[in-house]
Amino acid sequence: METLINLWGQLAAIDLPRIQVTDIIQIILIAIALYYILVWVRNTRTWFLIRGILILLLFYAVAEILELNTILFIFRNALGVVVTAMVVVFHPELRKALEQLGTGNMFLNSLTGGMKNPDGFSPKTVEELVKASFLLGSTRTGALIVIERQLSLQEYIDTGIEVDAVVSSPLLINIFEHNTPL
């Protein structure tokens, strides 16, 4: 018991800085910003690039521990090139994020995960996709149909033409048929 009293006395003697309201506000703002950045990274192809960067950093840490001076020299001198390459590689994602931030859609898209229909397809939609695929195959008409799963396809959707219609096999066949408006 006496040990606990001594420990409490030592802890009470430590001069800790006082937490102010502005500190709490800053912590909350940083946490929110980190959350939205992580959601953005998850919903784009950026996650795969970040995993590659983490592997390179792990390789650098191993080289540092083992004192591999030549590899460390290469890493240190290539840093400027790597930063420039990162801007080039991440250009589409950075541009999209800044556009979404400017329009106010970034927060909405990150909360919904960027998915339009989180429940998946209805059995009718699947049936129409299969029917259209078989009909297109029987006429030897090529078609590339992409279905969004974990990886967001929004950057490809943005470059296409929106067809506000219910998915049906005649619609899909018309899209891929030669000499039609679609």
PDB file of C-alpha atoms in Angstrom:
ATOM      1  CA  MET A   1       0.000   0.000   0.000  1.00  0.00           C
ATOM      2  CA  GLU A   2       2.844   2.334   0.848  1.00  0.00           C
ATOM      3  CA  THR A   3       4.363   1.647  -2.585  1.00  0.00           C
ATOM      4  CA  LEU A   4       1.149   2.780  -4.267  1.00  0.00           C
ATOM      5  CA  ILE A   5       1.124   5.985  -2.212  1.00  0.00           C
ATOM      6  CA  ASN A   6       4.736   6.689  -3.184  1.00  0.00           C
ATOM      7  CA  LEU A   7       3.949   5.987  -6.853  1.00  0.00           C
ATOM      8  CA  TRP A   8       0.921   8.306  -6.722  1.00  0.00           C
ATOM      9  CA  GLY A   9       3.072  11.027  -5.146  1.00  0.00           C
ATOM     10  CA  GLN A  10       5.690  10.678  -7.898  1.00  0.00           C
ATOM     11  CA  LEU A  11       3.028  10.837 -10.610  1.00  0.00           C
ATOM     12  CA  ALA A  12       1.467  13.912  -9.010  1.00  0.00           C
ATOM     13  CA  ALA A  13       4.876  15.626  -8.942  1.00  0.00           C
ATOM     14  CA  ILE A  14       5.266  15.357 -12.727  1.00  0.00           C
ATOM     15  CA  ASP A  15       4.584  18.708 -14.350  1.00  0.00           C
ATOM     16  CA  LEU A  16       2.331  17.839 -17.291  1.00  0.00           C
ATOM     17  CA  PRO A  17       1.296  20.495 -19.781  1.00  0.00           C
ATOM     18  CA  ARG A  18      -2.338  21.501 -19.458  1.00  0.00           C
ATOM     19  CA  ILE A  19      -4.663  20.436 -22.258  1.00  0.00           C
ATOM     20  CA  GLN A  20      -6.595  23.357 -23.685  1.00  0.00           C
ATOM     21  CA  VAL A  21      -9.730  23.476 -25.803  1.00  0.00           C
ATOM     22  CA  THR A  22      -7.710  24.379 -28.914  1.00  0.00           C
ATOM     23  CA  ASP A  23      -5.635  21.219 -28.466  1.00  0.00           C
ATOM     24  CA  ILE A  24      -8.785  19.086 -28.472  1.00  0.00           C
ATOM     25  CA  ILE A  25     -10.135  20.902 -31.551  1.00  0.00           C
ATOM     26  CA  GLN A  26      -6.835  20.312 -33.389  1.00  0.00           C
ATOM     27  CA  ILE A  27      -6.849  16.614 -32.502  1.00  0.00           C
ATOM     28  CA  ILE A  28     -10.427  16.230 -33.752  1.00  0.00           C
ATOM     29  CA  LEU A  29      -9.700  18.082 -37.029  1.00  0.00           C
ATOM     30  CA  ILE A  30      -6.582  15.990 -37.698  1.00  0.00           C
ATOM     31  CA  ALA A  31      -8.496  12.772 -36.939  1.00  0.00           C
ATOM     32  CA  ILE A  32     -11.281  13.759 -39.354  1.00  0.00           C
ATOM     33  CA  ALA A  33      -8.763  14.674 -42.084  1.00  0.00           C
ATOM     34  CA  LEU A  34      -6.913  11.363 -41.622  1.00  0.00           C
ATOM     35  CA  TYR A  35     -10.207   9.465 -41.774  1.00  0.00           C
ATOM     36  CA  TYR A  36     -11.191  11.060 -45.088  1.00  0.00           C
ATOM     37  CA  ILE A  37      -7.707  10.522 -46.523  1.00  0.00           C
ATOM     38  CA  LEU A  38      -7.832   6.828 -45.564  1.00  0.00           C
ATOM     39  CA  VAL A  39     -11.323   6.422 -47.054  1.00  0.00           C
ATOM     40  CA  TRP A  40     -10.128   8.130 -50.252  1.00  0.00           C
ATOM     41  CA  VAL A  41      -7.082   5.854 -50.422  1.00  0.00           C
ATOM     42  CA  ARG A  42      -9.268   2.778 -49.919  1.00  0.00           C
ATOM     43  CA  ASN A  43     -11.668   3.753 -52.715  1.00  0.00           C
ATOM     44  CA  THR A  44      -8.997   4.405 -55.354  1.00  0.00           C
ATOM     45  CA  ARG A  45      -6.099   2.526 -56.866  1.00  0.00           C
ATOM     46  CA  THR A  46      -3.853   4.500 -54.538  1.00  0.00           C
ATOM     47  CA  TRP A  47      -3.905   1.672 -51.983  1.00  0.00           C
ATOM     48  CA  PHE A  48      -1.881  -0.603 -54.279  1.00  0.00           C
ATOM     49  CA  LEU A  49       0.698   2.135 -54.829  1.00  0.00           C
ATOM     50  CA  ILE A  50       0.951   2.804 -51.110  1.00  0.00           C
ATOM     51  CA  ARG A  51       1.552  -0.897 -50.439  1.00  0.00           C
ATOM     52  CA  GLY A  52       4.426  -0.769 -52.930  1.00  0.00           C
ATOM     53  CA  ILE A  53       5.850   2.269 -51.173  1.00  0.00           C
ATOM     54  CA  LEU A  54       5.573   0.510 -47.803  1.00  0.00           C
ATOM     55  CA  ILE A  55       7.520  -2.451 -49.203  1.00  0.00           C
ATOM     56  CA  LEU A  56      10.257  -0.069 -50.399  1.00  0.00           C
ATOM     57  CA  LEU A  57      10.354   1.586 -46.960  1.00  0.00           C
ATOM     58  CA  LEU A  58      10.646  -1.830 -45.332  1.00  0.00           C
ATOM     59  CA  PHE A  59      13.513  -2.646 -47.692  1.00  0.00           C
ATOM     60  CA  TYR A  60      15.143   0.678 -46.745  1.00  0.00           C
ATOM     61  CA  ALA A  61      14.753  -0.104 -43.020  1.00  0.00           C
ATOM     62  CA  VAL A  62      16.389  -3.507 -43.492  1.00  0.00           C
ATOM     63  CA  ALA A  63      19.236  -1.856 -45.423  1.00  0.00           C
ATOM     64  CA  GLU A  64      19.636   0.670 -42.604  1.00  0.00           C
ATOM     65  CA  ILE A  65      19.721  -2.054 -39.927  1.00  0.00           C
ATOM     66  CA  LEU A  66      22.234  -4.158 -41.874  1.00  0.00           C
ATOM     67  CA  GLU A  67      24.253  -1.037 -42.793  1.00  0.00           C
ATOM     68  CA  LEU A  68      24.157  -1.698 -46.538  1.00  0.00           C
ATOM     69  CA  ASN A  69      25.842   1.571 -47.491  1.00  0.00           C
ATOM     70  CA  THR A  70      25.565   1.288 -51.286  1.00  0.00           C
ATOM     71  CA  ILE A  71      21.820   0.656 -51.159  1.00  0.00           C
ATOM     72  CA  LEU A  72      21.393   3.486 -48.641  1.00  0.00           C
ATOM     73  CA  PHE A  73      23.376   5.815 -50.940  1.00  0.00           C
ATOM     74  CA  ILE A  74      21.086   4.943 -53.857  1.00  0.00           C
ATOM     75  CA  PHE A  75      17.947   5.471 -51.759  1.00  0.00           C
ATOM     76  CA  ARG A  76      19.108   8.850 -50.437  1.00  0.00           C
ATOM     77  CA  ASN A  77      20.175  10.175 -53.837  1.00  0.00           C
ATOM     78  CA  ALA A  78      17.012   8.972 -55.571  1.00  0.00           C
ATOM     79  CA  LEU A  79      14.712  10.760 -53.123  1.00  0.00           C
ATOM     80  CA  GLY A  80      14.228  13.830 -55.353  1.00  0.00           C
ATOM     81  CA  VAL A  81      13.384  11.682 -58.343  1.00  0.00           C
ATOM     82  CA  VAL A  82      10.976   9.593 -56.257  1.00  0.00           C
ATOM     83  CA  VAL A  83       9.079  12.675 -55.044  1.00  0.00           C
ATOM     84  CA  THR A  84       8.695  13.915 -58.624  1.00  0.00           C
ATOM     85  CA  ALA A  85       7.629  10.440 -59.756  1.00  0.00           C
ATOM     86  CA  MET A  86       5.026  10.280 -56.979  1.00  0.00           C
ATOM     87  CA  VAL A  87       3.430  13.510 -58.199  1.00  0.00           C
ATOM     88  CA  VAL A  88       3.321  12.104 -61.743  1.00  0.00           C
ATOM     89  CA  VAL A  89       1.977   8.701 -60.664  1.00  0.00           C
ATOM     90  CA  PHE A  90      -0.652  10.121 -58.316  1.00  0.00           C
ATOM     91  CA  HIS A  91      -1.681  12.937 -60.687  1.00  0.00           C
ATOM     92  CA  PRO A  92      -5.134  11.522 -61.619  1.00  0.00           C
ATOM     93  CA  GLU A  93      -6.003  10.693 -58.010  1.00  0.00           C
ATOM     94  CA  LEU A  94      -4.784  14.048 -56.707  1.00  0.00           C
ATOM     95  CA  ARG A  95      -6.694  15.935 -59.395  1.00  0.00           C
ATOM     96  CA  LYS A  96      -9.882  13.978 -58.674  1.00  0.00           C
ATOM     97  CA  ALA A  97      -9.544  14.559 -54.920  1.00  0.00           C
ATOM     98  CA  LEU A  98      -9.055  18.303 -55.414  1.00  0.00           C
ATOM     99  CA  GLU A  99     -12.043  18.457 -57.784  1.00  0.00           C
ATOM    100  CA  GLN A 100     -14.226  16.606 -55.266  1.00  0.00           C
ATOM    101  CA  LEU A 101     -12.996  18.858 -52.480  1.00  0.00           C
ATOM    102  CA  GLY A 102     -13.876  21.916 -54.574  1.00  0.00           C
ATOM    103  CA  THR A 103     -17.380  20.684 -55.327  1.00  0.00           C
ATOM    104  CA  GLY A 104     -18.005  19.389 -51.811  1.00  0.00           C
ATOM    105  CA  ASN A 105     -18.591  15.819 -53.026  1.00  0.00           C
ATOM    106  CA  MET A 106     -15.524  14.331 -51.338  1.00  0.00           C
ATOM    107  CA  PHE A 107     -17.187  13.920 -47.958  1.00  0.00           C
ATOM    108  CA  LEU A 108     -20.378  12.470 -49.437  1.00  0.00           C
ATOM    109  CA  ASN A 109     -18.494  10.021 -51.688  1.00  0.00           C
ATOM    110  CA  SER A 110     -16.206   8.886 -48.902  1.00  0.00           C
ATOM    111  CA  LEU A 111     -19.121   8.215 -46.565  1.00  0.00           C
ATOM    112  CA  THR A 112     -20.988   6.161 -49.172  1.00  0.00           C
ATOM    113  CA  GLY A 113     -17.787   4.450 -50.308  1.00  0.00           C
ATOM    114  CA  GLY A 114     -18.292   5.759 -53.833  1.00  0.00           C
ATOM    115  CA  MET A 115     -20.649   2.878 -54.584  1.00  0.00           C
ATOM    116  CA  LYS A 116     -24.001   3.619 -56.157  1.00  0.00           C
ATOM    117  CA  ASN A 117     -25.673   0.370 -55.101  1.00  0.00           C
ATOM    118  CA  PRO A 118     -24.036  -1.140 -52.008  1.00  0.00           C
ATOM    119  CA  ASP A 119     -26.491  -4.080 -51.912  1.00  0.00           C
ATOM    120  CA  GLY A 120     -25.318  -5.475 -55.271  1.00  0.00           C
ATOM    121  CA  PHE A 121     -27.393  -6.420 -58.290  1.00  0.00           C
ATOM    122  CA  SER A 122     -30.937  -7.636 -58.300  1.00  0.00           C
ATOM    123  CA  PRO A 123     -31.559 -11.117 -59.739  1.00  0.00           C
ATOM    124  CA  LYS A 124     -33.286  -9.439 -62.700  1.00  0.00           C
ATOM    125  CA  THR A 125     -30.164  -7.398 -63.509  1.00  0.00           C
ATOM    126  CA  VAL A 126     -27.958 -10.494 -63.351  1.00  0.00           C
ATOM    127  CA  GLU A 127     -30.408 -12.356 -65.585  1.00  0.00           C
ATOM    128  CA  GLU A 128     -30.358  -9.512 -68.148  1.00  0.00           C
ATOM    129  CA  LEU A 129     -26.536  -9.375 -68.118  1.00  0.00           C
ATOM    130  CA  VAL A 130     -26.279 -13.128 -68.708  1.00  0.00           C
ATOM    131  CA  LYS A 131     -28.940 -13.058 -71.427  1.00  0.00           C
ATOM    132  CA  ALA A 132     -27.199 -10.181 -73.235  1.00  0.00           C
ATOM    133  CA  SER A 133     -23.828 -11.933 -72.959  1.00  0.00           C
ATOM    134  CA  PHE A 134     -25.186 -15.106 -74.551  1.00  0.00           C
ATOM    135  CA  LEU A 135     -26.951 -13.183 -77.337  1.00  0.00           C
ATOM    136  CA  LEU A 136     -23.830 -11.132 -78.065  1.00  0.00           C
ATOM    137  CA  GLY A 137     -21.743 -14.310 -78.060  1.00  0.00           C
ATOM    138  CA  SER A 138     -24.115 -16.069 -80.459  1.00  0.00           C
ATOM    139  CA  THR A 139     -23.674 -13.248 -83.002  1.00  0.00           C
ATOM    140  CA  ARG A 140     -19.919 -13.143 -82.305  1.00  0.00           C
ATOM    141  CA  THR A 141     -20.144  -9.496 -81.191  1.00  0.00           C
ATOM    142  CA  GLY A 142     -17.383  -8.454 -78.816  1.00  0.00           C
ATOM    143  CA  ALA A 143     -18.322  -6.630 -75.644  1.00  0.00           C
ATOM    144  CA  LEU A 144     -16.376  -5.524 -72.618  1.00  0.00           C
ATOM    145  CA  ILE A 145     -18.671  -5.394 -69.595  1.00  0.00           C
ATOM    146  CA  VAL A 146     -17.038  -4.374 -66.326  1.00  0.00           C
ATOM    147  CA  ILE A 147     -18.747  -4.801 -62.959  1.00  0.00           C
ATOM    148  CA  GLU A 148     -17.545  -2.676 -60.053  1.00  0.00           C
ATOM    149  CA  ARG A 149     -16.569  -4.625 -56.945  1.00  0.00           C
ATOM    150  CA  GLN A 150     -14.039  -3.560 -54.288  1.00  0.00           C
ATOM    151  CA  LEU A 151     -12.033  -1.244 -56.561  1.00  0.00           C
ATOM    152  CA  SER A 152     -13.871   1.911 -57.594  1.00  0.00           C
ATOM    153  CA  LEU A 153     -14.284   2.492 -61.337  1.00  0.00           C
ATOM    154  CA  GLN A 154     -15.460   6.093 -60.938  1.00  0.00           C
ATOM    155  CA  GLU A 155     -12.534   7.544 -62.918  1.00  0.00           C
ATOM    156  CA  TYR A 156     -13.605   5.474 -65.944  1.00  0.00           C
ATOM    157  CA  ILE A 157     -17.272   6.260 -65.411  1.00  0.00           C
ATOM    158  CA  ASP A 158     -16.491   9.989 -65.450  1.00  0.00           C
ATOM    159  CA  THR A 159     -15.045   9.718 -68.986  1.00  0.00           C
ATOM    160  CA  GLY A 160     -18.026   7.819 -70.405  1.00  0.00           C
ATOM    161  CA  ILE A 161     -21.545   8.687 -71.451  1.00  0.00           C
ATOM    162  CA  GLU A 162     -24.191   8.248 -68.780  1.00  0.00           C
ATOM    163  CA  VAL A 163     -27.180   6.136 -69.792  1.00  0.00           C
ATOM    164  CA  ASP A 164     -29.903   6.660 -67.227  1.00  0.00           C
ATOM    165  CA  ALA A 165     -31.778   3.421 -67.871  1.00  0.00           C
ATOM    166  CA  VAL A 166     -32.676   0.098 -66.311  1.00  0.00           C
ATOM    167  CA  VAL A 167     -30.233  -2.639 -67.344  1.00  0.00           C
ATOM    168  CA  SER A 168     -31.844  -4.860 -69.965  1.00  0.00           C
ATOM    169  CA  SER A 169     -30.476  -7.251 -72.550  1.00  0.00           C
ATOM    170  CA  PRO A 170     -31.848  -5.232 -75.533  1.00  0.00           C
ATOM    171  CA  LEU A 171     -30.162  -2.096 -74.166  1.00  0.00           C
ATOM    172  CA  LEU A 172     -26.825  -3.891 -73.726  1.00  0.00           C
ATOM    173  CA  ILE A 173     -27.044  -5.460 -77.184  1.00  0.00           C
ATOM    174  CA  ASN A 174     -27.807  -2.039 -78.679  1.00  0.00           C
ATOM    175  CA  ILE A 175     -24.796  -0.493 -76.928  1.00  0.00           C
ATOM    176  CA  PHE A 176     -22.410  -3.057 -78.422  1.00  0.00           C
ATOM    177  CA  GLU A 177     -24.066  -3.392 -81.840  1.00  0.00           C
ATOM    178  CA  HIS A 178     -22.238  -1.865 -84.808  1.00  0.00           C
ATOM    179  CA  ASN A 179     -23.697   1.222 -86.548  1.00  0.00           C
ATOM    180  CA  THR A 180     -25.964   2.279 -83.687  1.00  0.00           C
ATOM    181  CA  PRO A 181     -25.963   5.658 -81.935  1.00  0.00           C
ATOM    182  CA  LEU A 182     -24.731   4.166 -78.651  1.00  0.00           C
TER     183      LEU A 182
END
